[in-house]
Amino acid sequence: MNNPLIAILMGSESDNPKLEPAYEALRSFEVPFERQVISAHRAPRLLTEYVDAAPGRGIKVFICAAGVAAHLAGAVAAQTHLPVIGIPISAGALQGQDALLATVQMPPGVPVATVAIDGAKNAALLAIQILATADPGLTDRFKQMKSDMADAVAKKSLE
């Protein structure tokens, strides 16, 4: 997409299918994003170069998905002033429990907002909420989504 506002990073190409709900949510709100496979462990210099250049390209929020060791979100948060949202991915023997703990247990001064294991849609919605603080049109669309969601629940409860 042109002029991306959100960078979605994944530690491995195998994480990509689990991120589809994030892509769908961002597209539905017409929020431009870019996605990239970058391993914090296997390509640390590439990660640093990418993170350093991101603000100059207009990136406002990072969403980072990784399984097992899951240091991608923390590695990004250590190198940027921008908000970072971590998505622990279900993988390996512990099915994402290790990724969840690695993502939420950040040291003071290196915050990472963390969603549920495989919580790609909520990661995208949180990124949209962050962007909406400076975009009244996006705020209105987000409020409408919440209202529509409440109406759908109310309708089902009456059936």
PDB file of N, CA and C in Angstrom, residues 10 30 35 73 77 84 98-99 104 140 146 150-151:
ATOM      1  N   MET A  10       7.102  -9.841  11.011  1.00  0.00           N
ATOM      2  CA  MET A  10       6.968 -11.213  11.490  1.00  0.00           C
ATOM      3  C   MET A  10       8.342 -11.851  11.498  1.00  0.00           C
ATOM      4  N   GLU A  30      -9.246   1.042   5.851  1.00  0.00           N
ATOM      5  CA  GLU A  30      -8.458   1.757   4.845  1.00  0.00           C
ATOM      6  C   GLU A  30      -7.203   2.390   5.435  1.00  0.00           C
ATOM      7  N   ARG A  35       4.251  -4.980   5.264  1.00  0.00           N
ATOM      8  CA  ARG A  35       4.624  -6.152   6.037  1.00  0.00           C
ATOM      9  C   ARG A  35       5.985  -6.633   5.589  1.00  0.00           C
ATOM     10  N   ALA A  73       9.246  -8.181  18.991  1.00  0.00           N
ATOM     11  CA  ALA A  73       8.615  -6.960  19.498  1.00  0.00           C
ATOM     12  C   ALA A  73       9.541  -6.224  20.461  1.00  0.00           C
ATOM     13  N   ALA A  77      11.011  -2.530  20.056  1.00  0.00           N
ATOM     14  CA  ALA A  77      10.723  -1.530  21.089  1.00  0.00           C
ATOM     15  C   ALA A  77      12.006  -0.926  21.667  1.00  0.00           C
ATOM     16  N   VAL A  84       4.752  -0.051  19.954  1.00  0.00           N
ATOM     17  CA  VAL A  84       4.971  -1.410  19.471  1.00  0.00           C
ATOM     18  C   VAL A  84       3.905  -2.314  20.083  1.00  0.00           C
ATOM     19  N   ASP A  98       5.164 -19.684  25.602  1.00  0.00           N
ATOM     20  CA  ASP A  98       6.495 -19.105  25.731  1.00  0.00           C
ATOM     21  C   ASP A  98       6.578 -17.758  25.023  1.00  0.00           C
ATOM     22  N   ALA A  99       5.948 -17.659  23.855  1.00  0.00           N
ATOM     23  CA  ALA A  99       5.945 -16.397  23.105  1.00  0.00           C
ATOM     24  C   ALA A  99       5.188 -15.321  23.876  1.00  0.00           C
ATOM     25  N   VAL A 104       5.298 -10.201  26.881  1.00  0.00           N
ATOM     26  CA  VAL A 104       4.775  -9.318  27.934  1.00  0.00           C
ATOM     27  C   VAL A 104       5.805  -8.959  28.997  1.00  0.00           C
ATOM     28  N   ASP A 140     -14.220   8.267  14.040  1.00  0.00           N
ATOM     29  CA  ASP A 140     -15.642   8.054  13.722  1.00  0.00           C
ATOM     30  C   ASP A 140     -15.886   6.641  13.197  1.00  0.00           C
ATOM     31  N   LYS A 146     -17.664  -0.181  16.668  1.00  0.00           N
ATOM     32  CA  LYS A 146     -18.051  -0.599  18.020  1.00  0.00           C
ATOM     33  C   LYS A 146     -19.570  -0.596  18.165  1.00  0.00           C
ATOM     34  N   ALA A 150     -22.029  -3.831  18.902  1.00  0.00           N
ATOM     35  CA  ALA A 150     -23.010  -3.869  19.984  1.00  0.00           C
ATOM     36  C   ALA A 150     -24.408  -4.160  19.443  1.00  0.00           C
ATOM     37  N   ASP A 151     -24.744  -3.551  18.313  1.00  0.00           N
ATOM     38  CA  ASP A 151     -26.057  -3.811  17.703  1.00  0.00           C
ATOM     39  C   ASP A 151     -26.208  -5.262  17.288  1.00  0.00           C
TER      40      ASP A 151
END
